[in-house]
Amino acid sequence: MTRRGQASEHDPLGAAGAHPAPERSADEPATLATVPIRCVVNGDTVEVPHVWVADSLLFVLRERLGLTGAKDGCGEGECGACVVLLDGEPVLGCLTPALAAEGSYVTTVEAYGEGDEVSAALAAHCGAGCGYCLPGIGLSVRILLARQPEPSESAIREALSGHLCRCLPPGPFVDAVREASAARAAAGLGGSGAHEVGDLEQSQTFNILQNPQGSNDPQQAVAPRG
Ligand code: FES
Ligand code: FES
């Protein structure tokens, strides 16, 4: 598995490696209810033989391929815990049909299993939480830093606006992105770590929430569904 290969149009983070996109032959069998799909997941070409038209990409990744990094938080497109990259773009795995991955590149947090600057920064600043939201947030942060090595505070807020955290306030996440930016700059990957500073607590656009249900139990607040 290639962790950090060469970036491309469909794989801006370079996580997919050098594998070509697969093609399905025209005479392969398919039923009315299920079809096989082929795609490149974290650099490996995979085939899932029986995919139901209503199967989500998240379900196939977790239950059929055993890639449980993307989390099933709400199943309704509200929390961002299920974010994965499809052809280099962040998508909600719970709302994306698995069939959409046919012939495409899929990247999950497992592509960064050995860690990188983003993983280290999130662990350092957000380690007090349960970690359930971090795989999805980490992918959004990596996309942000790949496109904006020195993101402003408002850009960080916007990049994370689709993610819900039940454990931590916004500050640690912004600090983590800043630290990851600086670490990437030190590693020659771009970014200086210099960002505008604002009042996080007054932000009306940062949608990472702290325990909106008043629960201190992350398992209660964000119950795994599968
Ligand atoms: S599980 Fe997909 S947005 Fe919550
Ligand atoms: S650390 Fe974000 S949901 Fe627990």
XYZ file of C-alpha atoms and ligand atoms in Angstrom:
234
model
C 0.000 0.000 0.000
C 1.400 3.349 -0.945
C 0.991 5.855 1.863
C 2.210 9.027 0.366
C 2.838 8.568 -3.296
C 2.714 11.030 -6.124
C -0.313 13.276 -6.252
C -2.620 13.199 -9.254
C -5.862 14.786 -10.417
C -7.913 12.065 -8.747
C -5.604 11.575 -5.794
C -4.318 14.966 -4.666
C -2.859 13.533 -1.481
C -0.922 10.848 -3.290
C -2.418 8.160 -1.076
C -3.622 5.843 -3.805
C -0.257 4.900 -5.170
C 0.491 4.011 -8.773
C -2.280 1.476 -9.382
C -4.373 2.080 -12.475
C -8.122 2.473 -12.153
C -9.779 -0.906 -12.768
C -12.154 -1.705 -15.579
C -14.925 -4.288 -15.550
C -15.329 -6.570 -18.550
C -18.685 -6.381 -20.293
C -19.499 -10.077 -19.835
C -19.175 -10.170 -16.072
C -22.387 -11.407 -14.411
C -24.605 -9.134 -12.392
C -27.960 -9.729 -10.787
C -30.908 -7.407 -10.573
C -30.280 -6.897 -6.859
C -26.509 -6.786 -6.664
C -23.578 -5.976 -8.892
C -19.831 -6.324 -8.448
C -17.793 -3.172 -8.117
C -14.096 -2.640 -8.618
C -12.173 0.295 -7.301
C -8.803 1.317 -5.895
C -8.908 1.594 -2.106
C -5.839 3.092 -0.434
C -3.733 2.033 -3.391
C -5.021 -1.536 -3.626
C -7.317 -2.642 -6.421
C -10.268 -4.428 -4.846
C -13.407 -6.126 -6.103
C -16.536 -6.433 -4.013
C -18.648 -9.115 -5.683
C -22.170 -8.410 -4.477
C -23.079 -4.818 -3.813
C -26.709 -3.913 -3.341
C -27.855 -0.737 -5.019
C -28.747 0.731 -1.619
C -25.450 -0.153 0.067
C -23.553 2.915 1.193
C -19.863 3.357 0.548
C -19.369 3.435 4.317
C -21.089 0.053 4.715
C -18.963 -1.578 2.036
C -15.740 -0.130 3.429
C -16.491 -1.171 7.000
C -18.467 -4.384 6.636
C -17.221 -5.842 3.382
C -13.614 -4.650 3.287
C -12.933 -4.434 7.029
C -11.790 -0.809 6.866
C -13.332 0.541 10.049
C -11.437 3.826 10.217
C -14.369 5.789 8.815
C -17.013 5.852 11.526
C -20.765 5.458 11.409
C -21.833 8.269 13.676
C -25.282 9.406 12.597
C -25.888 7.695 9.270
C -27.749 10.794 8.128
C -25.095 13.148 6.829
C -24.969 15.271 9.963
C -21.736 14.467 11.809
C -18.916 13.966 9.283
C -17.489 10.939 11.094
C -17.791 8.904 7.890
C -15.798 11.212 5.597
C -13.611 9.447 3.047
C -12.072 10.640 -0.201
C -13.613 9.614 -3.504
C -11.381 10.528 -6.420
C -9.658 12.970 -4.114
C -12.780 14.765 -2.916
C -14.199 14.437 0.598
C -17.571 12.682 0.626
C -19.909 11.468 3.315
C -19.572 7.708 3.204
C -22.964 7.175 4.814
C -24.790 9.032 2.052
C -22.616 8.020 -0.906
C -23.833 4.928 -2.776
C -21.173 2.257 -2.926
C -21.843 1.984 -6.638
C -20.416 5.487 -7.004
C -16.987 4.021 -6.222
C -16.988 1.821 -9.322
C -13.767 2.517 -11.218
C -12.752 5.226 -8.742
C -10.086 5.907 -6.164
C -11.143 5.700 -2.532
C -8.930 6.890 0.318
C -9.659 6.208 3.970
C -7.761 7.081 7.114
C -6.091 3.664 6.947
C -3.904 5.072 4.157
C -2.124 7.005 6.913
C -1.774 4.110 9.306
C 1.833 4.910 10.133
C 0.940 8.499 10.928
C 1.833 11.879 9.493
C 1.936 15.490 10.615
C -1.852 15.673 10.813
C -2.165 12.502 12.873
C 0.512 13.722 15.272
C -1.060 17.155 15.673
C -4.554 15.779 16.255
C -3.217 13.326 18.811
C -1.313 16.067 20.601
C -4.174 18.570 20.764
C -7.309 16.430 20.673
C -6.188 13.352 22.571
C -8.468 14.209 25.500
C -11.525 13.273 23.447
C -12.817 9.850 22.493
C -11.330 10.098 19.019
C -14.477 9.036 17.220
C -14.560 12.125 15.003
C -10.843 12.257 14.279
C -10.566 9.975 11.202
C -13.034 12.106 9.257
C -11.617 15.373 10.534
C -8.107 14.198 9.721
C -9.002 13.612 6.078
C -10.636 17.031 5.793
C -7.554 18.624 7.363
C -5.244 16.817 4.938
C -7.274 18.052 1.985
C -7.233 21.571 3.425
C -3.457 21.605 3.914
C -2.835 20.054 0.504
C -4.769 22.898 -1.084
C -3.959 25.681 1.385
C -0.643 25.030 3.180
C -1.201 28.090 5.370
C -4.940 28.223 5.935
C -6.492 31.182 7.686
C -8.596 30.624 10.762
C -11.737 31.145 8.744
C -10.538 28.572 6.197
C -9.910 26.085 8.994
C -13.392 26.678 10.366
C -14.940 26.247 6.952
C -12.987 23.036 6.281
C -14.202 21.557 9.554
C -17.697 22.964 9.425
C -19.228 19.642 8.430
C -17.778 17.761 11.384
C -19.397 17.262 14.747
C -17.326 16.651 17.867
C -19.140 15.728 21.043
C -16.081 15.881 23.288
C -13.966 18.930 22.603
C -14.390 22.655 21.945
C -13.175 24.158 18.666
C -9.854 25.471 19.960
C -7.880 22.218 20.035
C -8.820 21.449 16.445
C -7.683 24.838 15.174
C -4.470 24.497 17.172
C -3.932 21.053 15.663
C -4.326 22.345 12.124
C -1.881 25.152 12.837
C 0.645 22.730 14.280
C 0.231 20.349 11.354
C 0.741 23.251 8.959
C 3.939 24.261 10.731
C 5.192 20.685 10.856
C 4.532 20.242 7.152
C 6.412 23.480 6.467
C 9.370 22.245 8.512
C 9.302 19.030 6.506
C 9.374 20.991 3.267
C 5.751 20.247 2.438
C 4.612 23.884 2.469
C 3.012 26.090 5.075
C 4.648 28.328 7.648
C 2.269 27.903 10.532
C 1.468 31.628 10.495
C -2.267 32.250 10.605
C -4.673 34.940 11.525
C -5.886 34.839 15.086
C -9.487 35.300 16.082
C -11.798 34.675 18.973
C -12.767 31.037 18.617
C -15.386 31.164 21.306
C -17.207 33.921 19.441
C -17.194 32.048 16.170
C -20.601 31.655 14.580
C -19.322 29.566 11.694
C -17.291 26.841 13.398
C -19.727 23.976 13.699
C -17.702 21.592 15.796
C -20.006 21.313 18.773
C -19.274 20.383 22.322
C -21.729 17.898 23.744
C -24.900 19.457 22.336
C -26.911 16.780 24.129
C -25.247 17.535 27.443
C -23.748 14.070 27.726
C -20.206 13.420 28.852
C -20.353 9.895 27.522
C -19.085 9.884 23.937
C -20.512 6.433 23.349
C -23.910 7.770 24.332
C -23.512 10.989 22.421
C -22.245 9.367 19.217
C -23.349 5.777 19.223
C -21.586 3.452 16.762
C -24.112 1.895 14.434
C -22.179 -0.963 13.025
S -22.178 8.975 9.745
Fe -22.122 10.073 7.864
S -22.418 12.135 8.423
Fe -22.667 11.038 10.312
S -13.111 13.559 20.200
Fe -14.605 14.242 18.744
S -16.353 13.020 19.143
Fe -14.986 12.497 20.767
